[in-house]
C-alpha angles and dihedrals in degrees: 000000000000129000092250092058097260129112134234113214123209115183135173146128121290102236100172139016135182141169109248100186151302130262117178108304092343129095121200117215130188118210128186115212120190135170119265093257085078085080089065089067091061098065134056134181150170111240138156120213115199127196096354136128122234088256091054089054093047090052093048096049097040091049087073090067118070097222133106121271127183122193119208098174125151102174123092109231123207125239109253119210097218133009125167138204101207111192091311126137113254087249096054092043094052092041090053093050095044093048090050092054099037098252120142137176148208137170131257114202131215132174097281107014146025122227125216108227120200118199143166103184140050089241089071092070125093126209117258100273095222098034115031087147120041127183128218117224133167116275115262098032115136105228131160092233139059117259146163116258103177129048124169116187117207128196122182141179116262133182108267103205134042127197121191122187142169142168129238109203090198089059104030093171094055114114108217102168117126128189129195122181121192108150121184119240094263136100119274091024099133100078118123133226114207117199126189135206097029094189097238139100098188114080094214089056088050091053091054094046092048091051091050091048091052092047090050091049093050097040101084093046094095118038140141135205129204152167132217145155091249128121102187101072109109131186112254093029132098135227137176118238117221138183098028112147091229103072095205091060092060101090143104117290138189115224106230096171135013133180117194117197116194129180129186111199095195111112097197136022111269095035120117106274122223116187125199119191137180129180124201118190149172120227136203118196110242092222086075127068112251119219131167120246119245104250100149117076127205112263 
């Protein structure tokens, strides 16, 4: 339960359990709770998908799992002639396709379920319902509200230009190379990444893939990390930071990762409970396009 009277729900599947130890009449258990996409790591297959978009394939594979999915996609994805799942788990296969096309996901929790949300644009994200505006204050202050006390802004060099190319043996004179430049405002930002083959024979598909590659390359260049005694920050949601002494840090952010640590000091039921809680998080400024990194290789 939250200070304002509301509740934050966290749901999932219990995927492991063990007895940790005994103390008097008490038994300590350890449970591992994970989202339902964990089930996708327990099955693999060989399948060919013909004349389908990446969204068609996502729908077909996820339909085999009886859990809620919500698509908040704004891009128009091309029909691909031939795409193959080659001995991969369903999870790795879908991750590979989504990372290739710039689609990413998170979960939104309710009282009795958690929904997989698929997105490809910042506009898909909702503000944290209980904390759309969050203040920064110095650590150690005794305030009657939750706040953030640590923010670390990070800027890094990124490649500023992406070139994608391929060759169509049925049209050997066709020029398929595409170039997208979007350098960050840093030094040494004009270097180029050349990728071949680009896995396309249609130049318009190549244009889209090159743009997505460049956006993915630029995306991690501006990030922030932080800590606060605040329970309402949720991955996949946004909030606006206020009151930080560095004006540029006060802006709207997307939460790309959160870790919530809770501790109940009561030893037995019925004792006065005293909760401590700390949230650590990673932030992406919403003024920048967010894209996932390609971490899953083709088999």
